[in-house]
Tab-separated table of N, CA and C in Angstrom:
chain	number	residue	atom	x	y	z
A	5	MET	N	-9.298	13.020	1.322
A	5	MET	CA	-9.089	11.734	0.716
A	5	MET	C	-8.183	10.910	1.633
A	6	THR	N	-8.499	9.636	1.769
A	6	THR	CA	-7.716	8.742	2.609
A	6	THR	C	-6.390	8.410	1.945
A	7	ASP	N	-5.343	8.391	2.743
A	7	ASP	CA	-4.022	8.006	2.259
A	7	ASP	C	-4.049	6.503	1.971
A	8	PRO	N	-3.770	6.088	0.726
A	8	PRO	CA	-3.843	4.665	0.384
A	8	PRO	C	-2.903	3.788	1.221
A	9	ALA	N	-1.699	4.253	1.503
A	9	ALA	CA	-0.762	3.463	2.310
A	9	ALA	C	-1.305	3.274	3.716
A	10	GLU	N	-1.890	4.324	4.259
A	10	GLU	CA	-2.467	4.233	5.606
A	10	GLU	C	-3.643	3.263	5.611
A	11	ALA	N	-4.464	3.303	4.575
A	11	ALA	CA	-5.604	2.386	4.475
A	11	ALA	C	-5.123	0.933	4.413
A	12	LEU	N	-4.031	0.689	3.689
A	12	LEU	CA	-3.476	-0.666	3.631
A	12	LEU	C	-2.928	-1.091	4.988
A	13	ARG	N	-2.296	-0.168	5.705
A	13	ARG	CA	-1.768	-0.487	7.044
A	13	ARG	C	-2.906	-0.852	7.998
A	14	VAL	N	-4.035	-0.156	7.898
A	14	VAL	CA	-5.207	-0.489	8.721
A	14	VAL	C	-5.698	-1.887	8.373
A	15	LEU	N	-5.761	-2.191	7.096
A	15	LEU	CA	-6.187	-3.511	6.643
A	15	LEU	C	-5.239	-4.597	7.167
A	16	ILE	N	-3.940	-4.356	7.104
A	16	ILE	CA	-2.952	-5.315	7.614
A	16	ILE	C	-3.140	-5.518	9.120
A	17	HIS	N	-3.405	-4.438	9.842
A	17	HIS	CA	-3.659	-4.551	11.280
A	17	HIS	C	-4.893	-5.417	11.542
A	18	GLU	N	-5.939	-5.244	10.735
A	18	GLU	CA	-7.154	-6.043	10.891
A	18	GLU	C	-6.885	-7.518	10.570
A	19	ILE	N	-6.012	-7.782	9.612
A	19	ILE	CA	-5.612	-9.162	9.314
A	19	ILE	C	-4.857	-9.742	10.507
A	20	ASP	N	-3.913	-8.983	11.046
A	20	ASP	CA	-3.108	-9.452	12.165
A	20	ASP	C	-3.953	-9.702	13.416
A	21	SER	N	-5.000	-8.924	13.593
A	21	SER	CA	-5.848	-9.096	14.779
A	21	SER	C	-6.926	-10.156	14.574
A	22	GLY	N	-7.027	-10.707	13.364
A	22	GLY	CA	-7.996	-11.766	13.096
A	22	GLY	C	-9.359	-11.283	12.655
A	23	GLU	N	-9.523	-9.979	12.489
A	23	GLU	CA	-10.807	-9.436	12.050
A	23	GLU	C	-11.099	-9.771	10.585
A	24	ILE	N	-10.039	-9.914	9.791
A	24	ILE	CA	-10.158	-10.230	8.369
A	24	ILE	C	-9.278	-11.445	8.102
A	25	ALA	N	-9.827	-12.403	7.352
A	25	ALA	CA	-9.061	-13.608	7.017
A	25	ALA	C	-8.199	-13.350	5.785
A	26	ALA	N	-6.926	-13.705	5.884
A	26	ALA	CA	-6.004	-13.610	4.753
A	26	ALA	C	-4.830	-14.532	5.041
A	27	ASP	N	-4.262	-15.104	3.992
A	27	ASP	CA	-3.093	-15.947	4.213
A	27	ASP	C	-1.832	-15.085	4.185
A	28	GLU	N	-0.692	-15.710	4.434
A	28	GLU	CA	0.573	-14.968	4.518
A	28	GLU	C	0.957	-14.326	3.182
A	29	VAL	N	0.624	-14.976	2.084
A	29	VAL	CA	0.943	-14.411	0.766
A	29	VAL	C	0.140	-13.131	0.537
A	30	GLN	N	-1.142	-13.158	0.860
A	30	GLN	CA	-1.974	-11.965	0.702
A	30	GLN	C	-1.485	-10.835	1.609
A	31	ARG	N	-1.146	-11.187	2.848
A	31	ARG	CA	-0.650	-10.176	3.786
A	31	ARG	C	0.654	-9.566	3.271
A	32	ALA	N	1.555	-10.408	2.780
A	32	ALA	CA	2.834	-9.921	2.261
A	32	ALA	C	2.625	-9.006	1.054
A	33	TYR	N	1.677	-9.345	0.191
A	33	TYR	CA	1.377	-8.510	-0.972
A	33	TYR	C	0.898	-7.129	-0.520
A	34	LEU	N	-0.021	-7.093	0.431
A	34	LEU	CA	-0.537	-5.816	0.936
A	34	LEU	C	0.565	-5.004	1.618
A	35	LEU	N	1.416	-5.690	2.372
A	35	LEU	CA	2.522	-5.002	3.039
A	35	LEU	C	3.480	-4.397	2.020
A	36	GLY	N	3.784	-5.142	0.964
A	36	GLY	CA	4.645	-4.624	-0.093
A	36	GLY	C	4.038	-3.429	-0.791
A	37	ALA	N	2.734	-3.489	-1.026
A	37	ALA	CA	2.050	-2.359	-1.663
A	37	ALA	C	2.098	-1.124	-0.774
A	38	ALA	N	1.867	-1.300	0.518
A	38	ALA	CA	1.926	-0.166	1.448
A	38	ALA	C	3.330	0.430	1.489
A	39	ASP	N	4.353	-0.423	1.548
A	39	ASP	CA	5.737	0.060	1.559
A	39	ASP	C	6.063	0.834	0.280
A	40	THR	N	5.601	0.325	-0.854
A	40	THR	CA	5.850	0.994	-2.134
A	40	THR	C	5.174	2.352	-2.177
A	41	LEU	N	3.924	2.411	-1.747
A	41	LEU	CA	3.210	3.691	-1.746
A	41	LEU	C	3.898	4.708	-0.838
A	42	GLU	N	4.378	4.244	0.307
A	42	GLU	CA	5.049	5.159	1.229
A	42	GLU	C	6.387	5.642	0.692
A	43	SER	N	6.994	4.885	-0.208
A	43	SER	CA	8.296	5.282	-0.748
A	43	SER	C	8.190	6.282	-1.902
A	44	LEU	N	6.988	6.482	-2.418
A	44	LEU	CA	6.812	7.445	-3.511
A	44	LEU	C	7.001	8.863	-2.992
A	45	PRO	N	7.512	9.755	-3.826
A	45	PRO	CA	7.679	11.142	-3.388
A	45	PRO	C	6.331	11.771	-3.018
A	46	ALA	N	6.317	12.473	-1.900
A	46	ALA	CA	5.080	13.080	-1.410
A	46	ALA	C	4.659	14.280	-2.244
A	47	ASP	N	5.592	14.887	-2.967
A	47	ASP	CA	5.267	16.103	-3.710
A	47	ASP	C	4.794	15.826	-5.134
A	48	ARG	N	4.608	14.568	-5.500
A	48	ARG	CA	4.169	14.222	-6.854
A	48	ARG	C	2.682	14.574	-7.004
A	49	PRO	N	2.335	15.406	-7.956
A	49	PRO	CA	0.919	15.721	-8.165
A	49	PRO	C	0.140	14.461	-8.524
A	50	GLU	N	-1.099	14.417	-8.101
A	50	GLU	CA	-1.940	13.262	-8.358
A	50	GLU	C	-2.110	13.046	-9.863
A	51	GLY	N	-1.939	11.813	-10.308
A	51	GLY	CA	-2.118	11.470	-11.709
A	51	GLY	C	-0.873	11.604	-12.558
A	52	VAL	N	0.216	12.163	-12.012
A	52	VAL	CA	1.453	12.334	-12.773
A	52	VAL	C	2.244	11.029	-12.719
A	53	GLN	N	2.683	10.563	-13.862
A	53	GLN	CA	3.447	9.320	-13.926
A	53	GLN	C	4.840	9.602	-14.471
A	54	ASP	N	5.757	8.707	-14.119
A	54	ASP	CA	7.108	8.806	-14.661
A	54	ASP	C	7.076	8.448	-16.133
A	55	PRO	N	7.998	8.997	-16.917
A	55	PRO	CA	8.053	8.601	-18.331
A	55	PRO	C	8.428	7.125	-18.431
A	56	PRO	N	8.012	6.459	-19.502
A	56	PRO	CA	8.341	5.028	-19.646
A	56	PRO	C	9.843	4.821	-19.768
A	57	VAL	N	10.318	3.726	-19.225
A	57	VAL	CA	11.727	3.356	-19.319
A	57	VAL	C	11.970	2.703	-20.667
A	58	GLN	N	13.018	3.129	-21.351
A	58	GLN	CA	13.297	2.570	-22.671
A	58	GLN	C	14.538	1.726	-22.662
């Protein structure tokens, strides 16, 4: 399975090289998503979520 953060980084690279059209807001959103995914713990089993904050 492809790493989602890595897939977003590839997409951002394609935006930066002009292969894909996107404005700065879209690029920033994708960059933020990639950063967030990379900050998640690597040992979290797939599908496991944190309990809701009360």
